[in-house]
Structure formats: structure tokens, C-alpha cells
CSV table of C-alpha atoms in Angstrom, one decimal:
chain,number,residue,atom,x,y,z
A,13,MET,CA,-35.3,16.5,-18.6
A,14,THR,CA,-31.7,15.6,-18.9
A,15,ASN,CA,-29.2,18.1,-17.5
A,16,PRO,CA,-26.7,18.8,-20.3
A,17,ALA,CA,-24.0,19.9,-17.9
A,18,ALA,CA,-24.3,16.6,-15.9
A,19,THR,CA,-24.3,14.6,-19.1
A,20,ALA,CA,-21.1,16.3,-20.3
A,21,ARG,CA,-19.4,15.3,-17.1
A,22,LEU,CA,-20.2,11.6,-17.4
A,23,ALA,CA,-17.3,9.4,-18.5
A,24,GLY,CA,-18.0,7.2,-21.5
A,25,ARG,CA,-16.5,4.0,-22.9
A,26,ARG,CA,-13.2,5.7,-23.8
A,27,GLU,CA,-12.6,6.8,-20.2
A,28,TRP,CA,-13.6,3.4,-18.7
A,29,THR,CA,-11.3,1.7,-21.2
A,30,ALA,CA,-8.5,4.1,-20.2
A,31,PHE,CA,-9.2,3.3,-16.6
A,32,THR,CA,-8.9,-0.4,-17.2
A,33,VAL,CA,-5.5,0.2,-18.8
A,34,LEU,CA,-4.5,2.3,-15.7
A,35,LEU,CA,-5.2,-0.7,-13.5
A,36,LEU,CA,-2.2,-2.6,-15.0
A,37,PRO,CA,0.6,-0.5,-13.4
A,38,LEU,CA,-1.4,-0.5,-10.1
A,39,LEU,CA,-1.6,-4.3,-10.0
A,40,LEU,CA,2.1,-4.7,-10.9
A,41,VAL,CA,3.4,-2.2,-8.4
A,42,SER,CA,1.4,-3.7,-5.6
A,43,MET,CA,2.3,-7.2,-6.7
A,44,ASP,CA,6.0,-6.4,-6.6
A,45,VAL,CA,5.7,-5.8,-2.8
A,46,SER,CA,5.2,-9.6,-2.3
A,47,VAL,CA,6.5,-11.2,-5.5
A,48,LEU,CA,9.8,-12.2,-3.9
A,49,TYR,CA,8.3,-14.3,-1.1
A,50,PHE,CA,8.9,-17.6,-2.9
A,51,ALA,CA,11.9,-16.5,-5.0
A,52,ILE,CA,14.3,-15.9,-2.2
A,53,PRO,CA,15.5,-19.5,-1.7
A,54,ALA,CA,16.4,-19.7,-5.5
A,55,ILE,CA,18.0,-16.3,-5.4
A,56,THR,CA,20.1,-17.3,-2.4
A,57,GLU,CA,21.3,-20.4,-4.1
A,58,GLN,CA,22.3,-18.6,-7.3
A,59,LEU,CA,23.5,-15.2,-6.1
A,60,ASP,CA,24.7,-16.1,-2.6
A,61,PRO,CA,23.7,-12.8,-1.0
A,62,SER,CA,24.8,-12.0,2.6
A,63,ALA,CA,22.2,-11.7,5.3
A,64,THR,CA,22.3,-7.9,4.9
A,65,GLN,CA,22.1,-8.1,1.1
A,66,GLN,CA,19.1,-10.4,1.4
A,67,LEU,CA,17.3,-7.9,3.6
A,68,TRP,CA,18.0,-5.1,1.1
A,69,ILE,CA,16.8,-7.2,-1.8
A,70,PHE,CA,13.4,-7.2,0.0
A,71,ASP,CA,13.4,-3.7,1.4
A,72,SER,CA,15.1,-1.5,-1.2
A,73,TYR,CA,12.0,-1.5,-3.4
A,74,ALA,CA,9.7,-0.3,-0.6
A,75,PHE,CA,12.2,2.3,0.6
A,76,ALA,CA,12.7,3.8,-2.9
A,77,LEU,CA,8.9,3.8,-3.5
A,78,SER,CA,7.9,5.4,-0.2
A,79,GLY,CA,10.8,8.0,-0.2
A,80,LEU,CA,9.9,9.4,-3.7
A,81,LEU,CA,6.1,9.4,-3.7
A,82,ILE,CA,5.7,13.0,-2.6
A,83,THR,CA,8.4,14.1,-5.1
A,84,MET,CA,6.9,12.2,-8.1
A,85,GLY,CA,3.3,13.4,-7.3
A,86,SER,CA,4.5,17.0,-7.4
A,87,LEU,CA,6.6,16.4,-10.5
A,88,GLY,CA,3.6,14.9,-12.3
A,89,ASP,CA,1.5,18.0,-11.6
A,90,ARG,CA,4.2,20.0,-13.3
A,91,ILE,CA,5.3,18.0,-16.3
A,92,GLY,CA,2.1,16.1,-16.9
A,93,ARG,CA,0.7,12.9,-15.3
A,94,ARG,CA,0.6,11.0,-18.5
A,95,ARG,CA,4.1,11.8,-19.3
A,96,LEU,CA,5.3,10.8,-15.9
A,97,LEU,CA,3.3,7.6,-16.1
A,98,LEU,CA,4.9,6.7,-19.4
A,99,THR,CA,8.4,7.5,-18.2
A,100,GLY,CA,7.8,5.4,-15.1
A,101,ALA,CA,6.4,2.5,-17.1
A,102,ALA,CA,9.5,2.5,-19.3
A,103,ALA,CA,11.8,2.6,-16.3
A,104,PHE,CA,9.8,-0.1,-14.5
A,105,GLY,CA,10.0,-2.4,-17.6
A,106,LEU,CA,13.8,-1.9,-18.0
A,107,ALA,CA,14.4,-2.4,-14.3
A,108,SER,CA,12.3,-5.6,-14.4
A,109,VAL,CA,14.6,-7.0,-17.2
A,110,GLY,CA,17.7,-6.0,-15.1
A,111,ALA,CA,16.3,-7.7,-12.0
A,112,ALA,CA,15.4,-10.9,-14.0
A,113,TYR,CA,18.9,-11.3,-15.4
A,114,ALA,CA,20.9,-10.0,-12.4
A,115,THR,CA,24.2,-11.8,-12.0
A,116,SER,CA,25.0,-10.6,-8.5
A,117,ALA,CA,23.2,-9.5,-5.3
A,118,GLU,CA,24.4,-5.9,-5.8
A,119,MET,CA,22.9,-5.9,-9.3
A,120,LEU,CA,19.6,-7.2,-8.0
A,121,ILE,CA,19.5,-4.6,-5.3
A,122,ALA,CA,20.2,-1.8,-7.8
A,123,ALA,CA,17.4,-3.1,-10.0
A,124,ARG,CA,15.0,-3.3,-7.1
A,125,VAL,CA,15.8,0.4,-6.3
A,126,LEU,CA,15.0,1.3,-9.9
A,127,LEU,CA,11.8,-0.6,-9.7
A,128,GLY,CA,10.9,1.4,-6.6
A,129,ILE,CA,11.7,4.6,-8.4
A,130,GLY,CA,9.5,3.5,-11.3
A,131,GLY,CA,6.7,2.5,-8.9
A,132,ALA,CA,6.8,5.9,-7.2
A,133,THR,CA,6.0,7.5,-10.6
A,134,LEU,CA,3.2,5.0,-11.4
A,135,MET,CA,1.2,5.0,-8.2
A,136,PRO,CA,0.3,8.7,-7.8
A,137,SER,CA,0.0,9.1,-11.6
A,138,THR,CA,-2.6,6.4,-11.9
A,139,LEU,CA,-4.7,7.7,-9.0
A,140,ALA,CA,-4.4,11.3,-10.2
A,141,LEU,CA,-5.5,10.4,-13.7
A,142,VAL,CA,-8.5,8.6,-12.3
A,143,ARG,CA,-9.4,11.9,-10.6
A,144,ASN,CA,-9.1,13.7,-14.0
A,145,LEU,CA,-10.8,11.1,-16.1
A,146,PHE,CA,-14.0,10.9,-14.0
A,147,ARG,CA,-15.5,14.3,-13.4
A,148,ASP,CA,-18.8,13.0,-12.1
A,149,ASP,CA,-18.6,12.2,-8.4
A,150,LYS,CA,-20.6,9.0,-8.6
A,151,GLN,CA,-18.5,7.6,-11.4
A,152,ARG,CA,-15.3,8.7,-9.7
A,153,GLY,CA,-16.3,7.0,-6.5
A,154,LYS,CA,-17.0,3.8,-8.3
A,155,ALA,CA,-13.6,4.0,-10.1
A,156,ILE,CA,-11.7,4.6,-6.9
A,157,ALA,CA,-13.5,1.8,-5.2
A,158,ILE,CA,-12.3,-0.6,-8.0
A,159,TRP,CA,-8.8,1.0,-7.8
A,160,SER,CA,-8.6,0.3,-4.0
A,161,GLY,CA,-9.8,-3.3,-4.4
A,162,ALA,CA,-7.2,-3.9,-7.2
A,163,MET,CA,-4.4,-2.5,-5.1
A,164,THR,CA,-5.3,-4.7,-2.1
A,165,GLY,CA,-5.8,-7.8,-4.3
A,166,GLY,CA,-2.5,-7.2,-6.1
A,167,ILE,CA,-0.5,-7.6,-2.9
A,168,ALA,CA,-2.1,-11.0,-2.2
A,169,LEU,CA,-1.8,-12.1,-5.9
A,170,GLY,CA,1.9,-11.3,-6.1
A,171,SER,CA,3.0,-14.1,-3.8
A,172,VAL,CA,0.7,-16.6,-5.4
A,173,LEU,CA,1.8,-15.7,-8.9
A,174,SER,CA,5.4,-15.9,-8.0
A,175,GLY,CA,4.9,-19.4,-6.6
A,176,VAL,CA,3.2,-20.6,-9.8
A,177,MET,CA,5.9,-19.0,-12.0
A,178,LEU,CA,8.7,-20.6,-9.9
A,179,ASN,CA,7.1,-24.0,-10.3
A,180,HIS,CA,7.7,-23.8,-14.1
A,181,PHE,CA,10.5,-21.2,-14.7
A,182,TRP,CA,13.6,-19.8,-13.1
A,183,TRP,CA,13.5,-17.1,-10.4
A,184,GLY,CA,13.9,-14.2,-12.8
A,185,SER,CA,10.5,-15.0,-14.4
A,186,VAL,CA,8.8,-13.3,-11.4
A,187,PHE,CA,10.1,-10.0,-12.8
A,188,LEU,CA,9.6,-10.6,-16.5
A,189,ILE,CA,5.8,-10.8,-16.0
A,190,ASN,CA,6.0,-7.0,-15.7
A,191,VAL,CA,7.5,-6.4,-19.2
A,192,PRO,CA,4.5,-7.3,-21.4
A,193,ALA,CA,2.1,-5.2,-19.2
A,194,MET,CA,4.5,-2.2,-19.4
A,195,LEU,CA,4.8,-2.5,-23.2
A,196,LEU,CA,1.0,-2.6,-23.4
A,197,LEU,CA,0.8,0.5,-21.2
A,198,LEU,CA,3.3,2.4,-23.4
A,199,VAL,CA,1.2,1.6,-26.5
A,200,LEU,CA,-2.3,2.2,-25.1
A,201,VAL,CA,-1.9,5.2,-22.7
A,202,PRO,CA,-1.0,7.7,-25.4
A,203,VAL,CA,-4.1,6.7,-27.4
A,204,LEU,CA,-6.6,6.5,-24.6
A,205,VAL,CA,-5.5,8.8,-21.8
A,206,PRO,CA,-5.3,12.6,-22.3
A,207,GLU,CA,-2.6,14.6,-20.7
A,208,PHE,CA,-3.3,16.6,-17.5
A,209,LYS,CA,-1.0,19.0,-15.6
A,210,ASP,CA,-1.2,22.1,-13.5
A,211,PRO,CA,-1.4,25.1,-15.9
A,212,ALA,CA,0.5,27.3,-13.4
A,213,PRO,CA,2.7,25.0,-11.2
A,214,GLY,CA,5.3,27.5,-10.2
A,215,ARG,CA,9.0,26.7,-9.8
A,216,PHE,CA,10.0,23.2,-8.6
A,217,ASP,CA,11.4,23.3,-5.1
A,218,LEU,CA,14.5,21.1,-5.4
A,219,LEU,CA,15.5,21.4,-1.7
A,220,SER,CA,12.2,19.8,-0.7
A,221,VAL,CA,13.2,16.6,-2.5
A,222,PRO,CA,16.0,15.5,-0.1
A,223,LEU,CA,14.0,17.0,2.8
A,224,SER,CA,10.9,14.8,2.0
A,225,MET,CA,13.1,11.7,1.6
A,226,ALA,CA,15.0,12.4,4.8
A,227,ALA,CA,11.6,12.7,6.6
A,228,VAL,CA,10.1,9.5,5.1
A,229,LEU,CA,12.9,7.0,4.9
A,230,PRO,CA,14.2,7.0,8.5
A,231,VAL,CA,10.7,6.7,9.9
A,232,VAL,CA,9.7,3.8,7.5
A,233,TYR,CA,13.0,2.1,8.2
A,234,GLY,CA,12.8,2.6,12.0
A,235,LEU,CA,9.2,1.3,12.1
A,236,LYS,CA,10.0,-1.8,10.0
A,237,GLU,CA,13.0,-2.7,12.2
A,238,ILE,CA,11.1,-2.1,15.4
A,239,ALA,CA,8.5,-4.6,14.1
A,240,ALA,CA,11.3,-7.2,13.4
A,241,GLU,CA,13.8,-6.5,16.2
A,242,GLY,CA,12.1,-4.5,19.0
A,243,PHE,CA,12.6,-1.0,20.4
A,244,GLU,CA,16.4,-0.8,19.9
A,245,PRO,CA,18.1,2.7,20.4
A,246,LEU,CA,19.2,2.8,16.8
A,247,TYR,CA,15.7,2.4,15.4
A,248,LEU,CA,14.2,4.9,17.9
A,249,GLY,CA,17.0,7.3,16.8
A,250,CYS,CA,15.9,6.8,13.1
A,251,LEU,CA,12.4,7.8,14.1
A,252,ALA,CA,13.7,10.9,15.8
A,253,VAL,CA,15.8,11.9,12.8
A,254,GLY,CA,12.9,11.3,10.4
A,255,LEU,CA,10.5,13.4,12.6
A,256,ALA,CA,13.0,16.2,12.8
A,257,PHE,CA,13.4,16.3,9.0
A,258,GLY,CA,9.6,16.0,8.7
A,259,TYR,CA,9.2,19.1,10.9
A,260,ALA,CA,11.7,21.0,8.6
A,261,PHE,CA,9.8,19.8,5.5
A,262,VAL,CA,6.4,20.9,6.8
A,263,ARG,CA,7.8,24.2,7.9
A,264,ARG,CA,9.2,24.8,4.4
A,265,GLN,CA,5.9,23.9,2.8
A,266,ARG,CA,4.1,26.4,4.9
A,267,THR,CA,6.4,29.3,4.2
A,268,ARG,CA,7.0,29.1,0.4
A,269,ASP,CA,4.8,30.1,-2.5
A,270,ASP,CA,6.4,27.4,-4.7
A,271,ALA,CA,6.0,24.6,-2.1
A,272,MET,CA,6.1,21.0,-3.3
A,273,VAL,CA,2.9,20.3,-1.3
A,274,ALA,CA,0.5,23.1,-2.0
A,275,ARG,CA,-1.2,24.6,1.1
A,276,ALA,CA,-4.4,24.8,-0.9
A,277,LEU,CA,-4.8,21.0,-0.5
A,278,PHE,CA,-5.4,21.3,3.2
A,279,ARG,CA,-8.0,24.1,3.0
A,280,ALA,CA,-10.7,21.6,2.1
A,281,ARG,CA,-12.3,20.0,5.1
A,282,GLY,CA,-12.1,16.4,3.8
A,283,PHE,CA,-8.5,16.3,2.6
A,284,GLY,CA,-6.5,16.3,5.8
A,285,ALA,CA,-9.0,14.0,7.5
A,286,GLY,CA,-8.9,11.7,4.6
A,287,ILE,CA,-5.1,11.4,4.7
A,288,GLY,CA,-5.3,10.6,8.5
A,289,LEU,CA,-8.1,8.1,8.2
A,290,ASN,CA,-6.4,6.4,5.3
A,291,THR,CA,-3.3,6.0,7.4
A,292,LEU,CA,-5.2,4.4,10.2
A,293,ALA,CA,-6.8,2.0,7.7
A,294,ALA,CA,-3.4,1.0,6.4
A,295,PHE,CA,-2.2,0.5,10.0
A,296,ALA,CA,-4.9,-2.1,10.5
A,297,MET,CA,-4.5,-3.9,7.1
A,298,LEU,CA,-0.7,-4.4,7.3
A,299,GLY,CA,-0.8,-4.9,11.1
A,300,SER,CA,-3.1,-7.9,10.7
A,301,ALA,CA,-1.2,-9.3,7.8
A,302,TYR,CA,1.9,-9.5,10.0
A,303,PHE,CA,0.2,-12.2,12.0
A,304,THR,CA,-2.1,-14.0,9.5
A,305,THR,CA,0.8,-15.0,7.2
A,306,GLN,CA,2.8,-16.4,10.1
A,307,TYR,CA,-0.2,-18.2,11.5
A,308,LEU,CA,-0.8,-20.0,8.3
A,309,GLN,CA,2.8,-21.1,7.9
A,310,SER,CA,4.2,-21.6,11.4
A,311,VAL,CA,1.1,-22.4,13.5
A,312,LEU,CA,-0.9,-24.5,11.0
A,313,GLY,CA,2.3,-25.8,9.3
A,314,MET,CA,1.3,-24.9,5.7
A,315,GLY,CA,3.9,-24.7,2.9
A,316,THR,CA,4.5,-21.3,1.4
A,317,LEU,CA,2.4,-21.8,-1.7
A,318,GLU,CA,-0.4,-23.4,0.2
A,319,ALA,CA,-0.4,-20.5,2.7
A,320,ALA,CA,-0.4,-18.0,-0.2
A,321,LEU,CA,-3.4,-19.6,-1.9
A,322,TRP,CA,-5.4,-19.7,1.4
A,323,SER,CA,-4.5,-16.0,1.9
A,324,LEU,CA,-6.3,-15.2,-1.3
A,325,ALA,CA,-9.6,-16.4,0.2
A,326,PRO,CA,-10.4,-13.0,2.0
A,327,SER,CA,-9.9,-11.2,-1.3
A,328,VAL,CA,-13.1,-12.8,-2.6
A,329,VAL,CA,-15.3,-10.5,-0.5
A,330,ILE,CA,-13.1,-7.4,-1.1
A,331,GLY,CA,-14.4,-7.2,-4.7
A,332,ALA,CA,-18.0,-6.6,-3.5
A,333,ALA,CA,-17.1,-4.4,-0.5
A,334,ALA,CA,-15.8,-1.4,-2.4
A,335,PRO,CA,-18.6,-0.9,-5.0
A,336,VAL,CA,-21.3,-1.4,-2.3
A,337,SER,CA,-19.6,1.2,-0.1
A,338,ALA,CA,-19.4,3.6,-3.0
A,339,ALA,CA,-23.2,3.1,-3.6
A,340,LEU,CA,-24.0,3.7,0.0
A,341,ALA,CA,-21.9,6.9,0.1
A,342,GLN,CA,-24.2,8.4,-2.6
A,343,LYS,CA,-27.2,8.0,-0.4
A,344,ALA,CA,-26.0,8.6,3.1
A,345,ASP,CA,-23.6,10.9,5.0
A,346,ARG,CA,-20.1,9.6,4.1
A,347,ALA,CA,-19.0,10.1,7.7
A,348,TYR,CA,-21.3,7.3,8.8
A,349,VAL,CA,-20.4,5.0,5.9
A,350,ILE,CA,-16.7,5.4,6.7
A,351,ALA,CA,-17.4,4.9,10.4
A,352,GLY,CA,-19.3,1.8,9.5
A,353,GLY,CA,-16.3,0.5,7.5
A,354,PHE,CA,-14.1,1.0,10.6
A,355,VAL,CA,-16.7,-0.8,12.8
A,356,LEU,CA,-16.8,-3.7,10.3
A,357,ALA,CA,-13.0,-3.9,10.3
A,358,ALA,CA,-13.0,-3.9,14.1
A,359,ALA,CA,-15.4,-6.8,14.0
A,360,GLY,CA,-12.9,-8.7,11.8
A,361,PHE,CA,-10.1,-8.0,14.3
A,362,ALA,CA,-12.4,-9.2,17.1
A,363,LEU,CA,-12.9,-12.5,15.3
A,364,ILE,CA,-9.2,-12.8,14.9
A,365,GLY,CA,-8.9,-12.3,18.6
A,366,LEU,CA,-11.0,-15.5,19.1
A,367,VAL,CA,-8.7,-17.6,17.0
A,368,GLY,CA,-7.0,-20.7,18.6
A,369,THR,CA,-4.1,-22.8,17.4
A,370,ASP,CA,-6.4,-24.7,14.9
A,371,SER,CA,-8.9,-22.1,13.6
A,372,LEU,CA,-8.3,-21.8,9.9
A,373,TRP,CA,-11.8,-20.8,8.9
A,374,LEU,CA,-12.3,-18.4,11.8
A,375,LEU,CA,-9.0,-16.7,10.9
A,376,LEU,CA,-10.0,-16.4,7.2
A,377,THR,CA,-13.5,-15.1,8.1
A,378,GLY,CA,-12.0,-12.5,10.4
A,379,ALA,CA,-9.4,-11.5,7.8
A,380,GLY,CA,-12.2,-11.2,5.1
A,381,VAL,CA,-14.4,-9.1,7.4
A,382,LEU,CA,-11.5,-6.9,8.3
A,383,ALA,CA,-10.4,-6.5,4.7
A,384,SER,CA,-13.9,-5.6,3.6
A,385,GLY,CA,-14.1,-2.8,6.2
A,386,ILE,CA,-10.7,-1.5,5.4
A,387,VAL,CA,-11.3,-1.4,1.7
A,388,THR,CA,-14.6,0.4,2.4
A,389,VAL,CA,-12.7,3.1,4.3
A,390,MET,CA,-9.8,3.4,2.0
A,391,SER,CA,-11.9,3.7,-1.2
A,392,LEU,CA,-14.2,6.4,0.4
A,393,VAL,CA,-11.5,8.5,2.0
A,394,SER,CA,-9.4,8.4,-1.1
A,395,ASP,CA,-12.3,9.6,-3.2
A,396,MET,CA,-13.2,12.2,-0.6
A,397,ALA,CA,-9.6,13.5,-0.4
A,398,LEU,CA,-9.1,13.6,-4.2
A,399,GLY,CA,-12.5,15.2,-4.7
A,400,ALA,CA,-11.6,17.9,-2.2
A,401,ALA,CA,-8.3,18.6,-3.8
A,402,PRO,CA,-8.1,21.1,-6.8
A,403,ALA,CA,-7.9,19.1,-10.0
A,404,GLU,CA,-4.6,20.7,-11.0
A,405,LYS,CA,-3.1,19.3,-7.7
A,406,ALA,CA,-4.4,15.8,-8.1
A,407,GLY,CA,-0.8,14.3,-8.4
A,408,SER,CA,0.3,15.9,-5.1
A,409,ALA,CA,-2.9,14.8,-3.4
A,410,ALA,CA,-2.5,11.2,-4.6
A,411,SER,CA,1.1,11.1,-3.5
A,412,LEU,CA,0.2,12.2,0.0
A,413,LEU,CA,-2.5,9.5,0.2
A,414,GLU,CA,0.1,6.8,-0.9
A,415,THR,CA,2.7,8.1,1.5
A,416,GLY,CA,0.1,7.9,4.3
A,417,THR,CA,-0.5,4.3,3.3
A,418,GLU,CA,3.2,3.5,3.5
A,419,PHE,CA,3.5,5.1,7.0
A,420,GLY,CA,0.3,3.4,8.3
A,421,GLY,CA,1.4,0.0,7.1
A,422,ALA,CA,4.9,0.3,8.7
A,423,LEU,CA,3.4,1.7,11.9
A,424,GLY,CA,0.8,-1.1,12.0
A,425,MET,CA,3.5,-3.8,11.8
A,426,ALA,CA,5.7,-2.1,14.3
A,427,VAL,CA,3.0,-1.4,17.0
A,428,LEU,CA,0.8,-4.5,16.7
A,429,GLY,CA,3.9,-6.7,15.9
A,430,SER,CA,5.7,-5.4,19.0
A,431,LEU,CA,2.6,-6.0,21.2
A,432,GLY,CA,2.2,-9.5,20.0
A,433,THR,CA,6.0,-10.2,20.4
A,434,ALA,CA,6.0,-8.9,24.0
A,435,VAL,CA,3.2,-11.3,24.9
A,436,TYR,CA,4.9,-14.2,23.0
A,437,ARG,CA,8.3,-13.6,24.8
A,438,ASP,CA,6.6,-13.3,28.2
A,439,ASP,CA,4.8,-16.6,27.7
A,440,LEU,CA,8.1,-18.3,26.8
A,441,ALA,CA,10.2,-16.7,29.5
A,442,GLY,CA,12.0,-20.0,30.4
A,443,ALA,CA,12.6,-21.2,26.8
A,444,GLU,CA,15.8,-21.3,24.9
A,445,PRO,CA,16.8,-17.8,23.5
A,446,ALA,CA,16.2,-18.7,19.9
A,447,ALA,CA,12.8,-20.1,20.6
A,448,ARG,CA,11.8,-17.1,22.7
A,449,GLU,CA,12.9,-14.6,20.1
A,450,THR,CA,10.5,-15.5,17.3
A,451,LEU,CA,8.0,-18.3,16.3
A,452,GLY,CA,10.3,-19.1,13.3
A,453,GLY,CA,13.2,-19.6,15.8
A,454,ALA,CA,11.0,-21.8,17.9
A,455,VAL,CA,10.2,-24.0,14.8
A,456,ALA,CA,13.9,-24.3,14.1
A,457,THR,CA,14.7,-25.2,17.7
A,458,ALA,CA,11.9,-27.8,17.8
A,459,HIS,CA,13.3,-29.5,14.7
A,460,ARG,CA,16.8,-29.4,16.1
A,461,ILE,CA,15.7,-31.0,19.4
A,462,GLY,CA,13.3,-33.5,17.8
A,463,GLY,CA,11.2,-36.1,19.5
A,464,GLU,CA,8.7,-35.4,22.2
A,465,ALA,CA,10.7,-32.5,23.7
A,466,GLY,CA,10.8,-30.7,20.3
A,467,GLU,CA,7.1,-31.2,19.9
A,468,GLN,CA,6.5,-29.7,23.3
A,469,VAL,CA,8.6,-26.6,22.4
A,470,LEU,CA,6.6,-26.2,19.2
A,471,THR,CA,3.2,-26.5,20.9
A,472,LEU,CA,4.1,-24.0,23.6
A,473,ALA,CA,5.5,-21.6,21.0
A,474,ARG,CA,2.4,-21.8,18.8
A,475,GLU,CA,0.2,-21.2,21.8
A,476,ALA,CA,2.3,-18.2,22.8
A,477,PHE,CA,2.2,-16.8,19.3
A,478,VAL,CA,-1.6,-17.1,19.2
A,479,HIS,CA,-1.9,-15.5,22.6
A,480,GLY,CA,0.2,-12.6,21.3
A,481,MET,CA,-1.9,-12.4,18.2
A,482,GLN,CA,-5.1,-12.2,20.3
A,483,TYR,CA,-3.8,-9.3,22.3
A,484,ALA,CA,-2.8,-7.5,19.1
A,485,ALA,CA,-6.2,-8.2,17.6
A,486,TRP,CA,-8.0,-6.7,20.6
A,487,GLY,CA,-5.7,-3.7,20.5
A,488,GLY,CA,-6.5,-3.3,16.8
A,489,THR,CA,-10.3,-3.6,17.6
A,490,ALA,CA,-10.0,-0.8,20.1
A,491,LEU,CA,-8.1,1.4,17.7
A,492,LEU,CA,-10.6,0.9,14.9
A,493,LEU,CA,-13.6,1.6,17.1
A,494,GLY,CA,-11.8,4.8,18.1
A,495,ALA,CA,-11.2,5.6,14.4
A,496,ALA,CA,-15.0,5.2,13.7
A,497,VAL,CA,-15.7,7.8,16.4
A,498,LEU,CA,-13.0,10.0,14.9
A,499,ALA,CA,-14.5,9.7,11.4
A,500,VAL,CA,-17.9,10.9,12.6
A,501,ALA,CA,-16.4,13.7,14.5
A,502,LEU,CA,-14.2,15.0,11.6
A,503,LEU,CA,-16.6,14.3,8.7
A,504,ARG,CA,-20.1,14.6,10.0
A,505,GLY,CA,-22.1,17.0,7.9
A,506,THR,CA,-20.2,16.4,4.7
A,507,GLY,CA,-23.3,14.6,3.5
A,508,ALA,CA,-23.6,12.2,0.7
A,509,ALA,CA,-21.2,12.6,-2.3
A,510,PRO,CA,-22.4,15.8,-3.9
A,511,ALA,CA,-22.8,16.6,-7.6
A,512,PRO,CA,-21.0,19.9,-7.9
A,513,ALA,CA,-20.4,21.9,-11.0
A,514,PRO,CA,-18.1,20.4,-13.6
A,515,ALA,CA,-14.4,20.4,-12.7
A,516,ALA,CA,-12.3,22.8,-14.7
A,517,VAL,CA,-10.5,21.1,-17.5
A,518,PRO,CA,-7.9,23.0,-19.6
A,519,ARG,CA,-9.2,23.9,-23.0
A,520,GLU,CA,-6.7,21.7,-24.8
A,521,HIS,CA,-8.1,18.6,-23.1
A,522,GLU,CA,-11.7,19.2,-24.0
A,523,ALA,CA,-11.4,17.3,-27.3
A,524,ALA,CA,-10.5,14.1,-25.4
A,525,TYR,CA,-14.0,14.0,-23.9
A,526,SER,CA,-16.0,14.7,-27.0
């Protein structure tokens, strides 16, 4: 006989339609990470930014996004996740128009900051609403698997879409594509998505806002700069400052009843482990991307659009990986499925470690295998962490997951990038300073020298870069195998995804599910 309680928990067409609408902001926020890759030359020509301004045009979005995730997740729990999502969508749309029609570098940077603030409201809101819409564990696992694949695919799609747009329109068009989607969101979300919030959130801890930003921003900045420039004292100092503020933030959360991050989140066994494993997965994903994009352009000599199109190839297998992993997690202990995802990703890194200077298909195969394993891990640990968190704290839980992703990505680029760079510079010890600094510098030096001598410089630089990439790939392989062991140790015994009693839903929301 059918269990009435289980049937009541199942999401229907309304919830799945709402979920489809919630994928829109997710795709756009993740696309905005990479949408400027092709637009910078046109922006440089029209707005004439300085080198520092050009850097901030890229980075201001990511810094605003990462710095405010924790704050916005907590705010959504208090004022309502749907309300925060709609506010963020309006801000994101208006900031997109401002960026598209910016008349100066300063105006574009300001618009990018506003886009980051809007993105910080959208990311945790969408994931928290998925947690609330799907009360059945099996359905929620499937939804979060799709959510994880869409987020990963959006980053790859952003650079390609910007290249296509720039072939037909001016550079501001890469921002205007956000506007129709945000308008659609503003119309459909109030109709399809019920409101959810913590019925007893307590007072909002204002001091924790600057503390959380002071903890996150210096660390993310320091890691990004270490990846690009090496271990300079200034960047190490940024890490130290961020960690000091992080200690102060954590101490405040542990001693206050109205803490921004509720201590109840970490009482469940799967939550803290999920955050940590998700951070390791992001480490591998962004750390590998640091090399693969450069390989396509500077080693194989592809144009930017061609390289972006080829980089979409690994995304084909991602679409299947997440749903398959969600199905496996319903039948086996999630610890072993997550560990299997890490082992699969390690195999992908190992394949990248075998890449030579002319190994396009081996690189794409390795990247596809790695991405499949990482999406498997990220979808399962996200579902596990959200499922372990109290429903009324879903916004805070989602924001911590997203913050871990930001930290992991920056750390992956810094650690693996520094390892590869050290090998590259050692191999080119006798080369010109510009060529020894980066592969891009070597390409410029080779073009300046020209002839046979320039070709020799380019050949040596490409071989050195691949050598460094191989070392980084083997380092990534070892890390991911260690993560697989860690996943089993931390999560063994959690079993297959259970089917617990229905999650508590405030009485005023029950009508939305009838």
C-alpha cells in the first residue's frame, strides 16, 4: 500500500517547474565568472582602463560575491529566501544594465561590484529553496545533482556565449543577456515558489558582517595573487590577516545565541564533513582549470573562441555524472559513492599528468573524467550537508557551502598553480626574465625575437609548461586519493540516503504543496 506521508512529501509538477525557474539565476551567476574573457580587448579599447583597473574589472565581481555569501545566507533565513532572491534578481538586472552601458572603467568596476552583491543573494537563495521545495530525500538528491551540473556548466558556457555575442554585438551585450532572465525570474518566482524563512531567527548580528568579510576577502585575494605572482610577503600577509579575522569570527559565532552561523548546523555529522569535502572538490576543479585553459591557448595555439568551444567538450559527460551518482547514493553507503567520485577525479588528474605538448584528446578525456568525479562529489556532499541542516537554517547552510567552494577554488589555483610555476621556472632557468615568468610572457618573447630562435624559445617554454602541469596533476591525484580515504573515514556508516519523517514546514506554507 502507498504510504500517505511519503506521498505528501513528494514534489509535483509545480515544484519541478519552480526548480527549473531557479536554475536561471544559478546559470547567470556562474556564467558571469567567465563572461568577460573575450570582452576585455573591446573594453580596453573603449574605456582605456589602467592595468590595475583591468584587474579589478575581473576580480571585483568574485570578491563581492565571496565576501557577502555568509551574510546573505543568514539574511535570507531571517527575511525570507524568496524575498531575498527577488531583491537580488532586481539588483542583478539593474547592475547588468549599468555594466552594459558603462562609460568609464570606474563605472564598470562599480557595476561589477553590484553584480557580485546581487550574485551573493542569488546563489544561497536558490540552493536553500531547493532544500525547501524537495522534502523527499531521493527527489532532493536528484535536484541538487542537476543544480551542481548547471553551476559547473554555466562557468564553461559563459566564455563561449560571450564570444558568440561579441561576434555580432558590442561588448556590453555580454551583460544585457542577464536582463530578460531576471525579468522572467521576477514574474515567475512569486507565482511558483513559496516563501520560506526561519520562524524564530533571533536578532541579526551586525558586527559579524564586517568580521565575515574581513575573514573571507583577504584570504581569497591572497590566494588569487599567490597563484598569479608567487609567494610575495604582501600576499602572505593578506592570508595572515584573513585567518586572524576568521578566528575572531568563529569565536564570536561560538559564544553568541544570535550568531550569524548557527551552532546547530555543525551538530549533524554530515554537515561539517560535507563543507570540507566540497572545498577539496572545488580545489581540484579550479586548480585543473588553471592549466587546461592555458594549454589550449598557449601550448596548442588555439584562438580564444576555439579554446572556449573545446573546453565545453568535458561538460558533455557532466550531465550524466550527477544523476547517476544520485541514484547510486540511494542504494549504497554515500561514503563509498563520494569516495568513488574522488577516485574517478584522481584518475582524471592522472590522465592529465600523461599529457604531452600535442595531446588535445588526452587532455579533454582527463578533464572530462575529472569533472565527472568532482560533480559527483559536489552534488552528493551538498545534498548531504543541506539534508543534515535544519530546514529553517537552509540559507546559512547553503552560504557556507558556497563560501567553501570559493575558498577551495582560490586555494586550488594558488597551490597547484604555484607548483606548476615552480617547475616551469626551474626548467627555463637560463631564459630571458619575461619568458621565464609565465608561458604568456614566453609567447610574447618568441614573437618579438622571431625566426628560428623565437621558435626554439616557444618550444622550450611549452615543454616546461607541460612539465609543470604534469607535476601539478600528480599532486592533484595524490590529494584526491587522500580525500577519498578521508570521505570514508568521516562518513562511513551514514548509509544510503534515508527517508526520514517529513521536514517541518510552517503552517502558512502548506497550501503551496496542495
